[in-house]
Amino acid sequence: MKTILPHFLFLSLILLCNISLAQPNEIQFNNFSVDEGLSQSGVRRVFKDHQGFMWFGTNDGLNRYDGFEFKTFFYESGDSTSLGNNFIWEIFEDSQHNLWIGTFGGGLSLFDRELEIFKTFYPNLPSTSNLNERSVKYIKEFPKGTLWVATHAGVALFDISKMEFIKNPTPLKSFDKKEKSKMKNLFIINKNRVILAVSYTHLRAHETEADL
């Protein structure tokens, strides 16, 4: 026992030294701004797609970064293949690798990777609806093939295979105007019940009557 213990302690010290030496270097950060090609410095969403591209949604334009340079996408008046709006709320990739962009007042935009153009969809809302109600803030998929789209007018459902909204926004009757405007996130509980985070400290349940 007297000879084994020193060897054990010596081996332990070697292992500890190796572990210490194997610790990774400090994490390095690169800062990107408009000088590096970012369309605007106010970034609201950061997303990495299945191809490895980094996407940055800003207050003025959508940006794709390939590790070397940025490519920017904007709303162009009169061009139906451009973004729905330059103010980006949400970036989401579904189970079929479709890339969806939620914008302020500009509905739900689908990105065509081959042609690098967009097709925009709008939930069926009254003609009197305002920009806020046509804003897409959060997107989730449940079950596969169905998008839950959170707007200030309520939660709508979108069928990916049909490429159309199949359920108009369910009004947020129990939510006051302040809560709607400060919606922070969307959590799906089951097929007809979701939880909306209306602040960083408060959650509110919402019945959708999805009938899926």
Tab-separated table of N, CA, C and O in Angstrom, residues 13-141:
chain	number	residue	atom	x	y	z
A	13	LEU	N	-1.618	13.772	-10.342
A	13	LEU	CA	-1.063	15.086	-10.618
A	13	LEU	C	-0.794	15.262	-12.104
A	13	LEU	O	-1.033	16.329	-12.691
A	14	ILE	N	-0.314	14.196	-12.764
A	14	ILE	CA	-0.066	14.261	-14.203
A	14	ILE	C	-1.363	14.498	-14.961
A	14	ILE	O	-1.443	15.333	-15.862
A	15	LEU	N	-2.432	13.764	-14.569
A	15	LEU	CA	-3.725	13.915	-15.221
A	15	LEU	C	-4.272	15.319	-15.030
A	15	LEU	O	-4.795	15.928	-15.958
A	16	LEU	N	-4.129	15.848	-13.822
A	16	LEU	CA	-4.613	17.191	-13.552
A	16	LEU	C	-3.868	18.222	-14.381
A	16	LEU	O	-4.446	19.176	-14.904
A	17	CYS	N	-2.557	18.013	-14.532
A	17	CYS	CA	-1.764	18.940	-15.330
A	17	CYS	C	-2.186	18.883	-16.794
A	17	CYS	O	-2.300	19.907	-17.459
A	18	ASN	N	-2.426	17.659	-17.286
A	18	ASN	CA	-2.839	17.500	-18.677
A	18	ASN	C	-4.197	18.143	-18.931
A	18	ASN	O	-4.422	18.771	-19.965
A	19	ILE	N	-5.130	17.939	-17.964
A	19	ILE	CA	-6.450	18.545	-18.103
A	19	ILE	C	-6.342	20.063	-18.125
A	19	ILE	O	-6.979	20.750	-18.913
A	20	SER	N	-5.467	20.585	-17.252
A	20	SER	CA	-5.281	22.031	-17.185
A	20	SER	C	-4.711	22.567	-18.493
A	20	SER	O	-5.157	23.586	-19.013
A	21	LEU	N	-3.727	21.827	-19.054
A	21	LEU	CA	-3.108	22.272	-20.292
A	21	LEU	C	-4.053	22.150	-21.478
A	21	LEU	O	-3.930	22.856	-22.473
A	22	ALA	N	-5.025	21.200	-21.349
A	22	ALA	CA	-5.950	20.958	-22.459
A	22	ALA	C	-7.125	21.923	-22.490
A	22	ALA	O	-7.945	21.878	-23.385
A	23	GLN	N	-7.227	22.799	-21.466
A	23	GLN	CA	-8.326	23.753	-21.439
A	23	GLN	C	-8.263	24.655	-22.666
A	23	GLN	O	-7.193	25.114	-23.070
A	24	PRO	N	-9.422	24.905	-23.301
A	24	PRO	CA	-9.423	25.732	-24.510
A	24	PRO	C	-9.021	27.164	-24.212
A	24	PRO	O	-9.124	27.639	-23.086
A	25	ASN	N	-8.547	27.832	-25.256
A	25	ASN	CA	-8.195	29.243	-25.106
A	25	ASN	C	-9.447	30.071	-24.877
A	25	ASN	O	-10.560	29.611	-25.083
A	26	GLU	N	-9.250	31.282	-24.462
A	26	GLU	CA	-10.378	32.162	-24.242
A	26	GLU	C	-11.151	32.355	-25.544
A	26	GLU	O	-10.574	32.416	-26.627
A	27	ILE	N	-12.466	32.424	-25.428
A	27	ILE	CA	-13.325	32.579	-26.604
A	27	ILE	C	-13.065	33.934	-27.250
A	27	ILE	O	-12.997	34.959	-26.587
A	28	GLN	N	-12.916	33.884	-28.557
A	28	GLN	CA	-12.675	35.112	-29.315
A	28	GLN	C	-13.982	35.607	-29.946
A	28	GLN	O	-14.759	34.819	-30.461
A	29	PHE	N	-14.217	36.882	-29.892
A	29	PHE	CA	-15.411	37.485	-30.480
A	29	PHE	C	-15.022	38.437	-31.603
A	29	PHE	O	-14.050	39.178	-31.486
A	30	ASN	N	-15.787	38.354	-32.691
A	30	ASN	CA	-15.637	39.335	-33.768
A	30	ASN	C	-16.859	40.233	-33.772
A	30	ASN	O	-17.985	39.753	-33.676
A	31	ASN	N	-16.647	41.509	-33.871
A	31	ASN	CA	-17.747	42.465	-33.901
A	31	ASN	C	-18.048	42.879	-35.337
A	31	ASN	O	-17.136	43.208	-36.107
A	32	PHE	N	-19.338	42.818	-35.686
A	32	PHE	CA	-19.754	43.210	-37.025
A	32	PHE	C	-20.632	44.455	-36.936
A	32	PHE	O	-21.486	44.561	-36.073
A	33	SER	N	-20.425	45.346	-37.849
A	33	SER	CA	-21.219	46.573	-37.903
A	33	SER	C	-21.494	46.893	-39.371
A	33	SER	O	-21.200	46.103	-40.261
A	34	VAL	N	-22.056	48.055	-39.608
A	34	VAL	CA	-22.326	48.460	-40.991
A	34	VAL	C	-21.026	48.573	-41.783
A	34	VAL	O	-21.028	48.453	-43.012
A	35	ASP	N	-19.909	48.768	-41.095
A	35	ASP	CA	-18.624	48.863	-41.788
A	35	ASP	C	-18.222	47.532	-42.406
A	35	ASP	O	-17.489	47.494	-43.406
A	36	GLU	N	-18.683	46.436	-41.814
A	36	GLU	CA	-18.382	45.098	-42.348
A	36	GLU	C	-19.467	44.585	-43.294
A	36	GLU	O	-19.369	43.470	-43.800
A	37	GLY	N	-20.508	45.387	-43.511
A	37	GLY	CA	-21.531	45.000	-44.465
A	37	GLY	C	-22.901	44.737	-43.874
A	37	GLY	O	-23.848	44.456	-44.607
A	38	LEU	N	-23.022	44.812	-42.547
A	38	LEU	CA	-24.328	44.643	-41.910
A	38	LEU	C	-25.234	45.804	-42.305
A	38	LEU	O	-24.809	46.950	-42.326
A	39	SER	N	-26.495	45.485	-42.623
A	39	SER	CA	-27.380	46.533	-43.155
A	39	SER	C	-27.728	47.596	-42.128
A	39	SER	O	-27.957	48.755	-42.469
A	40	GLN	N	-27.763	47.186	-40.847
A	40	GLN	CA	-28.147	48.122	-39.792
A	40	GLN	C	-27.658	47.561	-38.469
A	40	GLN	O	-27.562	46.343	-38.300
A	41	SER	N	-27.339	48.419	-37.533
A	41	SER	CA	-26.700	47.955	-36.290
A	41	SER	C	-27.687	47.416	-35.262
A	41	SER	O	-27.285	46.764	-34.313
A	42	GLY	N	-28.994	47.677	-35.455
A	42	GLY	CA	-29.986	47.166	-34.503
A	42	GLY	C	-30.416	45.751	-34.870
A	42	GLY	O	-31.335	45.573	-35.676
A	43	VAL	N	-29.778	44.738	-34.312
A	43	VAL	CA	-30.056	43.338	-34.637
A	43	VAL	C	-31.096	42.774	-33.674
A	43	VAL	O	-30.899	42.775	-32.458
A	44	ARG	N	-32.210	42.267	-34.225
A	44	ARG	CA	-33.287	41.713	-33.410
A	44	ARG	C	-33.306	40.185	-33.398
A	44	ARG	O	-33.798	39.585	-32.454
A	45	ARG	N	-32.822	39.558	-34.438
A	45	ARG	CA	-32.801	38.102	-34.504
A	45	ARG	C	-31.480	37.622	-35.090
A	45	ARG	O	-30.960	38.198	-36.042
A	46	VAL	N	-30.962	36.535	-34.492
A	46	VAL	CA	-29.776	35.857	-35.017
A	46	VAL	C	-30.144	34.389	-35.173
A	46	VAL	O	-30.669	33.771	-34.244
A	47	PHE	N	-29.881	33.825	-36.358
A	47	PHE	CA	-30.298	32.445	-36.618
A	47	PHE	C	-29.280	31.748	-37.509
A	47	PHE	O	-28.756	32.336	-38.455
A	48	LYS	N	-28.992	30.463	-37.217
A	48	LYS	CA	-28.108	29.649	-38.052
A	48	LYS	C	-28.948	28.584	-38.739
A	48	LYS	O	-29.625	27.795	-38.072
A	49	ASP	N	-28.932	28.536	-40.082
A	49	ASP	CA	-29.748	27.559	-40.790
A	49	ASP	C	-29.010	26.234	-40.975
A	49	ASP	O	-27.847	26.091	-40.570
A	50	HIS	N	-29.667	25.253	-41.599
A	50	HIS	CA	-29.086	23.918	-41.713
A	50	HIS	C	-27.890	23.870	-42.661
A	50	HIS	O	-27.116	22.914	-42.634
A	51	GLN	N	-27.718	24.894	-43.474
A	51	GLN	CA	-26.573	24.960	-44.369
A	51	GLN	C	-25.366	25.637	-43.727
A	51	GLN	O	-24.291	25.670	-44.320
A	52	GLY	N	-25.569	26.166	-42.536
A	52	GLY	CA	-24.470	26.814	-41.827
A	52	GLY	C	-24.421	28.319	-41.976
A	52	GLY	O	-23.569	28.976	-41.369
A	53	PHE	N	-25.325	28.881	-42.779
A	53	PHE	CA	-25.367	30.342	-42.922
A	53	PHE	C	-25.894	30.973	-41.638
A	53	PHE	O	-26.813	30.449	-41.011
A	54	MET	N	-25.343	32.116	-41.293
A	54	MET	CA	-25.845	32.910	-40.180
A	54	MET	C	-26.733	34.011	-40.742
A	54	MET	O	-26.361	34.695	-41.704
A	55	TRP	N	-27.910	34.160	-40.141
A	55	TRP	CA	-28.870	35.179	-40.571
A	55	TRP	C	-29.060	36.197	-39.448
A	55	TRP	O	-29.185	35.824	-38.277
A	56	PHE	N	-29.098	37.453	-39.825
A	56	PHE	CA	-29.268	38.532	-38.866
A	56	PHE	C	-30.450	39.400	-39.311
A	56	PHE	O	-30.421	39.995	-40.398
A	57	GLY	N	-31.473	39.452	-38.470
A	57	GLY	CA	-32.620	40.295	-38.745
A	57	GLY	C	-32.463	41.612	-38.026
A	57	GLY	O	-32.289	41.637	-36.803
A	58	THR	N	-32.521	42.697	-38.740
A	58	THR	CA	-32.297	44.008	-38.144
A	58	THR	C	-33.536	44.893	-38.275
A	58	THR	O	-34.552	44.489	-38.834
A	59	ASN	N	-33.418	46.104	-37.788
A	59	ASN	CA	-34.492	47.083	-37.940
A	59	ASN	C	-34.589	47.598	-39.378
A	59	ASN	O	-35.546	48.297	-39.725
A	60	ASP	N	-33.609	47.273	-40.182
A	60	ASP	CA	-33.623	47.729	-41.574
A	60	ASP	C	-32.905	46.704	-42.455
A	60	ASP	O	-31.770	46.918	-42.892
A	61	GLY	N	-33.568	45.582	-42.706
A	61	GLY	CA	-33.029	44.609	-43.640
A	61	GLY	C	-32.636	43.279	-43.021
A	61	GLY	O	-32.402	43.163	-41.815
A	62	LEU	N	-32.589	42.267	-43.887
A	62	LEU	CA	-32.190	40.910	-43.525
A	62	LEU	C	-30.784	40.664	-44.061
A	62	LEU	O	-30.480	41.025	-45.202
A	63	ASN	N	-29.941	40.030	-43.244
A	63	ASN	CA	-28.551	39.826	-43.625
A	63	ASN	C	-28.173	38.354	-43.532
A	63	ASN	O	-28.503	37.686	-42.544
A	64	ARG	N	-27.480	37.861	-44.560
A	64	ARG	CA	-26.962	36.492	-44.536
A	64	ARG	C	-25.438	36.551	-44.535
A	64	ARG	O	-24.824	37.234	-45.356
A	65	TYR	N	-24.827	35.801	-43.627
A	65	TYR	CA	-23.364	35.820	-43.493
A	65	TYR	C	-22.827	34.417	-43.743
A	65	TYR	O	-23.279	33.437	-43.128
A	66	ASP	N	-21.862	34.289	-44.666
A	66	ASP	CA	-21.312	32.982	-45.032
A	66	ASP	C	-19.962	32.696	-44.388
A	66	ASP	O	-19.293	31.717	-44.726
A	67	GLY	N	-19.565	33.530	-43.445
A	67	GLY	CA	-18.270	33.366	-42.800
A	67	GLY	C	-17.220	34.299	-43.360
A	67	GLY	O	-16.142	34.456	-42.777
A	68	PHE	N	-17.541	34.919	-44.495
A	68	PHE	CA	-16.600	35.840	-45.128
A	68	PHE	C	-17.215	37.213	-45.378
A	68	PHE	O	-16.570	38.234	-45.167
A	69	GLU	N	-18.468	37.201	-45.845
A	69	GLU	CA	-19.101	38.472	-46.178
A	69	GLU	C	-20.613	38.395	-45.996
A	69	GLU	O	-21.192	37.310	-45.900
A	70	PHE	N	-21.231	39.574	-45.970
A	70	PHE	CA	-22.671	39.680	-45.811
A	70	PHE	C	-23.356	39.856	-47.166
A	70	PHE	O	-22.808	40.481	-48.072
A	71	LYS	N	-24.542	39.293	-47.264
A	71	LYS	CA	-25.438	39.619	-48.364
A	71	LYS	C	-26.717	40.127	-47.740
A	71	LYS	O	-27.262	39.504	-46.825
A	72	THR	N	-27.220	41.254	-48.216
A	72	THR	CA	-28.386	41.880	-47.603
A	72	THR	C	-29.614	41.756	-48.498
A	72	THR	O	-29.510	41.738	-49.728
A	73	PHE	N	-30.773	41.687	-47.842
A	73	PHE	CA	-32.051	41.600	-48.539
A	73	PHE	C	-32.978	42.665	-47.965
A	73	PHE	O	-33.057	42.837	-46.743
A	74	PHE	N	-33.707	43.343	-48.873
A	74	PHE	CA	-34.562	44.440	-48.449
A	74	PHE	C	-35.949	44.351	-49.096
A	74	PHE	O	-36.125	43.682	-50.122
A	75	TYR	N	-36.883	45.066	-48.500
A	75	TYR	CA	-38.178	45.299	-49.133
A	75	TYR	C	-38.005	46.332	-50.224
A	75	TYR	O	-37.366	47.367	-50.024
A	76	GLU	N	-38.568	46.036	-51.386
A	76	GLU	CA	-38.523	46.983	-52.496
A	76	GLU	C	-39.963	47.267	-52.933
A	76	GLU	O	-40.703	46.347	-53.296
A	77	SER	N	-40.353	48.515	-52.885
A	77	SER	CA	-41.706	48.894	-53.263
A	77	SER	C	-42.002	48.479	-54.702
A	77	SER	O	-41.214	48.742	-55.613
A	78	GLY	N	-43.123	47.785	-54.892
A	78	GLY	CA	-43.511	47.358	-56.222
A	78	GLY	C	-42.934	46.017	-56.635
A	78	GLY	O	-43.286	45.490	-57.696
A	79	ASP	N	-42.041	45.453	-55.824
A	79	ASP	CA	-41.424	44.165	-56.142
A	79	ASP	C	-42.016	43.091	-55.224
A	79	ASP	O	-41.681	43.024	-54.042
A	80	SER	N	-42.882	42.253	-55.779
A	80	SER	CA	-43.561	41.220	-54.969
A	80	SER	C	-42.633	40.094	-54.556
A	80	SER	O	-43.005	39.243	-53.743
A	81	THR	N	-41.425	40.056	-55.103
A	81	THR	CA	-40.469	38.995	-54.748
A	81	THR	C	-39.467	39.455	-53.692
A	81	THR	O	-38.522	38.732	-53.373
A	82	SER	N	-39.676	40.659	-53.170
A	82	SER	CA	-38.779	41.151	-52.115
A	82	SER	C	-39.394	40.859	-50.747
A	82	SER	O	-40.503	40.339	-50.642
A	83	LEU	N	-38.668	41.184	-49.706
A	83	LEU	CA	-39.165	41.008	-48.340
A	83	LEU	C	-40.480	41.750	-48.119
A	83	LEU	O	-40.750	42.749	-48.781
A	84	GLY	N	-41.275	41.245	-47.155
A	84	GLY	CA	-42.518	41.928	-46.829
A	84	GLY	C	-42.300	43.273	-46.179
A	84	GLY	O	-43.095	44.204	-46.348
A	85	ASN	N	-41.204	43.406	-45.434
A	85	ASN	CA	-40.875	44.658	-44.754
A	85	ASN	C	-39.414	44.572	-44.329
A	85	ASN	O	-38.874	43.482	-44.142
A	86	ASN	N	-38.770	45.705	-44.151
A	86	ASN	CA	-37.364	45.714	-43.752
A	86	ASN	C	-37.154	45.519	-42.254
A	86	ASN	O	-36.036	45.247	-41.814
A	87	PHE	N	-38.216	45.692	-41.482
A	87	PHE	CA	-38.110	45.533	-40.032
A	87	PHE	C	-38.351	44.058	-39.704
A	87	PHE	O	-39.460	43.566	-39.806
A	88	ILE	N	-37.291	43.358	-39.303
A	88	ILE	CA	-37.352	41.911	-39.116
A	88	ILE	C	-37.623	41.553	-37.653
A	88	ILE	O	-36.862	41.929	-36.751
A	89	TRP	N	-38.724	40.808	-37.446
A	89	TRP	CA	-39.047	40.329	-36.108
A	89	TRP	C	-38.534	38.903	-35.861
A	89	TRP	O	-38.060	38.585	-34.787
A	90	GLU	N	-38.694	38.044	-36.860
A	90	GLU	CA	-38.467	36.621	-36.633
A	90	GLU	C	-37.778	35.953	-37.819
A	90	GLU	O	-37.984	36.341	-38.982
A	91	ILE	N	-36.928	34.956	-37.523
A	91	ILE	CA	-36.305	34.100	-38.530
A	91	ILE	C	-36.491	32.665	-38.052
A	91	ILE	O	-36.121	32.333	-36.926
A	92	PHE	N	-37.065	31.826	-38.907
A	92	PHE	CA	-37.397	30.452	-38.477
A	92	PHE	C	-37.221	29.484	-39.638
A	92	PHE	O	-37.602	29.771	-40.769
A	93	GLU	N	-36.650	28.313	-39.354
A	93	GLU	CA	-36.502	27.258	-40.350
A	93	GLU	C	-37.343	26.063	-39.911
A	93	GLU	O	-37.174	25.553	-38.803
A	94	ASP	N	-38.238	25.603	-40.793
A	94	ASP	CA	-39.123	24.497	-40.420
A	94	ASP	C	-38.453	23.142	-40.660
A	94	ASP	O	-37.294	23.068	-41.084
A	95	SER	N	-39.191	22.055	-40.413
A	95	SER	CA	-38.644	20.704	-40.524
A	95	SER	C	-38.292	20.322	-41.956
A	95	SER	O	-37.565	19.360	-42.192
A	96	GLN	N	-38.818	21.068	-42.918
A	96	GLN	CA	-38.505	20.831	-44.332
A	96	GLN	C	-37.415	21.780	-44.838
A	96	GLN	O	-37.156	21.864	-46.035
A	97	HIS	N	-36.821	22.502	-43.913
A	97	HIS	CA	-35.741	23.449	-44.194
A	97	HIS	C	-36.197	24.680	-44.979
A	97	HIS	O	-35.387	25.342	-45.633
A	98	ASN	N	-37.490	24.977	-44.925
A	98	ASN	CA	-37.965	26.249	-45.469
A	98	ASN	C	-37.578	27.361	-44.497
A	98	ASN	O	-37.730	27.197	-43.284
A	99	LEU	N	-37.114	28.462	-45.029
A	99	LEU	CA	-36.713	29.586	-44.185
A	99	LEU	C	-37.791	30.656	-44.228
A	99	LEU	O	-38.128	31.171	-45.301
A	100	TRP	N	-38.330	30.985	-43.054
A	100	TRP	CA	-39.432	31.939	-42.932
A	100	TRP	C	-38.963	33.199	-42.213
A	100	TRP	O	-38.223	33.118	-41.223
A	101	ILE	N	-39.447	34.327	-42.682
A	101	ILE	CA	-39.100	35.611	-42.084
A	101	ILE	C	-40.374	36.321	-41.635
A	101	ILE	O	-41.297	36.522	-42.439
A	102	GLY	N	-40.432	36.687	-40.369
A	102	GLY	CA	-41.546	37.467	-39.854
A	102	GLY	C	-41.154	38.931	-39.779
A	102	GLY	O	-40.076	39.270	-39.277
A	103	THR	N	-42.015	39.800	-40.292
A	103	THR	CA	-41.675	41.216	-40.354
A	103	THR	C	-42.749	42.090	-39.702
A	103	THR	O	-43.852	41.635	-39.418
A	104	PHE	N	-42.401	43.346	-39.507
A	104	PHE	CA	-43.351	44.311	-38.963
A	104	PHE	C	-44.268	44.794	-40.082
A	104	PHE	O	-43.825	45.452	-41.028
A	105	GLY	N	-45.545	44.428	-39.991
A	105	GLY	CA	-46.533	44.892	-40.959
A	105	GLY	C	-46.442	44.232	-42.316
A	105	GLY	O	-47.268	44.511	-43.188
A	106	GLY	N	-45.443	43.354	-42.526
A	106	GLY	CA	-45.224	42.785	-43.847
A	106	GLY	C	-45.535	41.311	-43.955
A	106	GLY	O	-45.146	40.655	-44.923
A	107	GLY	N	-46.242	40.744	-42.953
A	107	GLY	CA	-46.654	39.354	-43.023
A	107	GLY	C	-45.517	38.359	-42.882
A	107	GLY	O	-44.484	38.628	-42.257
A	108	LEU	N	-45.711	37.201	-43.505
A	108	LEU	CA	-44.812	36.054	-43.394
A	108	LEU	C	-44.123	35.821	-44.740
A	108	LEU	O	-44.776	35.513	-45.730
A	109	SER	N	-42.808	35.976	-44.785
A	109	SER	CA	-42.064	35.845	-46.039
A	109	SER	C	-41.286	34.534	-46.079
A	109	SER	O	-40.582	34.185	-45.128
A	110	LEU	N	-41.413	33.809	-47.202
A	110	LEU	CA	-40.697	32.559	-47.435
A	110	LEU	C	-39.544	32.826	-48.391
A	110	LEU	O	-39.729	33.389	-49.470
A	111	PHE	N	-38.341	32.380	-48.009
A	111	PHE	CA	-37.156	32.622	-48.823
A	111	PHE	C	-36.917	31.459	-49.778
A	111	PHE	O	-36.855	30.300	-49.371
A	112	ASP	N	-36.794	31.761	-51.065
A	112	ASP	CA	-36.449	30.775	-52.087
A	112	ASP	C	-34.928	30.776	-52.227
A	112	ASP	O	-34.348	31.716	-52.773
A	113	ARG	N	-34.273	29.725	-51.727
A	113	ARG	CA	-32.814	29.699	-51.717
A	113	ARG	C	-32.211	29.637	-53.125
A	113	ARG	O	-31.117	30.159	-53.356
A	114	GLU	N	-32.894	28.976	-54.035
A	114	GLU	CA	-32.354	28.827	-55.391
A	114	GLU	C	-32.371	30.142	-56.147
A	114	GLU	O	-31.382	30.541	-56.771
A	115	LEU	N	-33.500	30.839	-56.093
A	115	LEU	CA	-33.641	32.101	-56.822
A	115	LEU	C	-33.286	33.318	-55.973
A	115	LEU	O	-33.137	34.422	-56.500
A	116	GLU	N	-33.182	33.098	-54.657
A	116	GLU	CA	-32.903	34.168	-53.699
A	116	GLU	C	-33.931	35.292	-53.795
A	116	GLU	O	-33.602	36.479	-53.901
A	117	ILE	N	-35.192	34.871	-53.786
A	117	ILE	CA	-36.313	35.804	-53.761
A	117	ILE	C	-37.271	35.372	-52.657
A	117	ILE	O	-37.085	34.311	-52.038
A	118	PHE	N	-38.298	36.171	-52.408
A	118	PHE	CA	-39.246	35.887	-51.336
A	118	PHE	C	-40.673	35.792	-51.865
A	118	PHE	O	-41.027	36.436	-52.850
A	119	LYS	N	-41.465	34.991	-51.190
A	119	LYS	CA	-42.905	34.979	-51.412
A	119	LYS	C	-43.551	35.284	-50.077
A	119	LYS	O	-43.240	34.642	-49.071
A	120	THR	N	-44.424	36.257	-50.053
A	120	THR	CA	-44.993	36.723	-48.795
A	120	THR	C	-46.463	36.337	-48.678
A	120	THR	O	-47.229	36.449	-49.634
A	121	PHE	N	-46.832	35.893	-47.479
A	121	PHE	CA	-48.196	35.471	-47.179
A	121	PHE	C	-48.745	36.347	-46.057
A	121	PHE	O	-48.029	36.720	-45.129
A	122	TYR	N	-50.053	36.634	-46.167
A	122	TYR	CA	-50.703	37.456	-45.145
A	122	TYR	C	-51.901	36.702	-44.576
A	122	TYR	O	-52.685	36.107	-45.334
A	123	PRO	N	-52.062	36.724	-43.258
A	123	PRO	CA	-53.287	36.131	-42.693
A	123	PRO	C	-54.500	36.937	-43.124
A	123	PRO	O	-54.379	38.128	-43.449
A	124	ASN	N	-55.650	36.303	-43.165
A	124	ASN	CA	-56.884	36.974	-43.582
A	124	ASN	C	-57.372	37.875	-42.457
A	124	ASN	O	-57.917	37.413	-41.459
A	125	LEU	N	-57.171	39.160	-42.633
A	125	LEU	CA	-57.549	40.144	-41.619
A	125	LEU	C	-58.480	41.184	-42.237
A	125	LEU	O	-58.470	41.395	-43.454
A	126	PRO	N	-59.281	41.852	-41.427
A	126	PRO	CA	-60.156	42.912	-41.945
A	126	PRO	C	-59.352	43.999	-42.644
A	126	PRO	O	-58.191	44.244	-42.299
A	127	SER	N	-59.943	44.643	-43.609
A	127	SER	CA	-59.262	45.702	-44.351
A	127	SER	C	-58.878	46.868	-43.455
A	127	SER	O	-58.016	47.672	-43.792
A	128	THR	N	-59.521	46.938	-42.294
A	128	THR	CA	-59.234	48.029	-41.351
A	128	THR	C	-58.059	47.708	-40.436
A	128	THR	O	-57.701	48.510	-39.578
A	129	SER	N	-57.461	46.515	-40.575
A	129	SER	CA	-56.365	46.128	-39.684
A	129	SER	C	-55.164	47.048	-39.895
A	129	SER	O	-54.930	47.557	-40.991
A	130	ASN	N	-54.400	47.245	-38.829
A	130	ASN	CA	-53.240	48.125	-38.915
A	130	ASN	C	-51.952	47.310	-39.106
A	130	ASN	O	-51.968	46.072	-39.138
A	131	LEU	N	-50.842	48.018	-39.225
A	131	LEU	CA	-49.562	47.358	-39.452
A	131	LEU	C	-49.207	46.391	-38.327
A	131	LEU	O	-48.663	45.323	-38.564
A	132	ASN	N	-49.510	46.772	-37.096
A	132	ASN	CA	-49.204	45.902	-35.957
A	132	ASN	C	-49.874	44.546	-36.104
A	132	ASN	O	-49.281	43.512	-35.835
A	133	GLU	N	-51.134	44.541	-36.520
A	133	GLU	CA	-51.878	43.297	-36.631
A	133	GLU	C	-51.367	42.421	-37.761
A	133	GLU	O	-51.585	41.213	-37.769
A	134	ARG	N	-50.688	42.999	-38.723
A	134	ARG	CA	-50.107	42.221	-39.822
A	134	ARG	C	-48.635	41.883	-39.567
A	134	ARG	O	-47.938	41.389	-40.449
A	135	SER	N	-48.190	42.168	-38.366
A	135	SER	CA	-46.802	41.891	-38.005
A	135	SER	C	-46.666	40.458	-37.480
A	135	SER	O	-47.463	40.020	-36.656
A	136	VAL	N	-45.667	39.745	-37.957
A	136	VAL	CA	-45.390	38.385	-37.487
A	136	VAL	C	-44.212	38.443	-36.527
A	136	VAL	O	-43.081	38.741	-36.922
A	137	LYS	N	-44.484	38.155	-35.251
A	137	LYS	CA	-43.449	38.281	-34.237
A	137	LYS	C	-42.766	36.960	-33.914
A	137	LYS	O	-41.568	36.921	-33.650
A	138	TYR	N	-43.531	35.859	-33.906
A	138	TYR	CA	-42.946	34.566	-33.561
A	138	TYR	C	-43.538	33.462	-34.423
A	138	TYR	O	-44.713	33.518	-34.809
A	139	ILE	N	-42.719	32.467	-34.737
A	139	ILE	CA	-43.136	31.325	-35.542
A	139	ILE	C	-42.666	30.044	-34.862
A	139	ILE	O	-41.507	29.938	-34.460
A	140	LYS	N	-43.572	29.084	-34.741
A	140	LYS	CA	-43.229	27.756	-34.220
A	140	LYS	C	-43.882	26.718	-35.133
A	140	LYS	O	-44.840	27.015	-35.842
A	141	GLU	N	-43.378	25.474	-35.094
A	141	GLU	CA	-43.957	24.387	-35.888
A	141	GLU	C	-44.461	23.279	-34.977
A	141	GLU	O	-43.702	22.745	-34.159
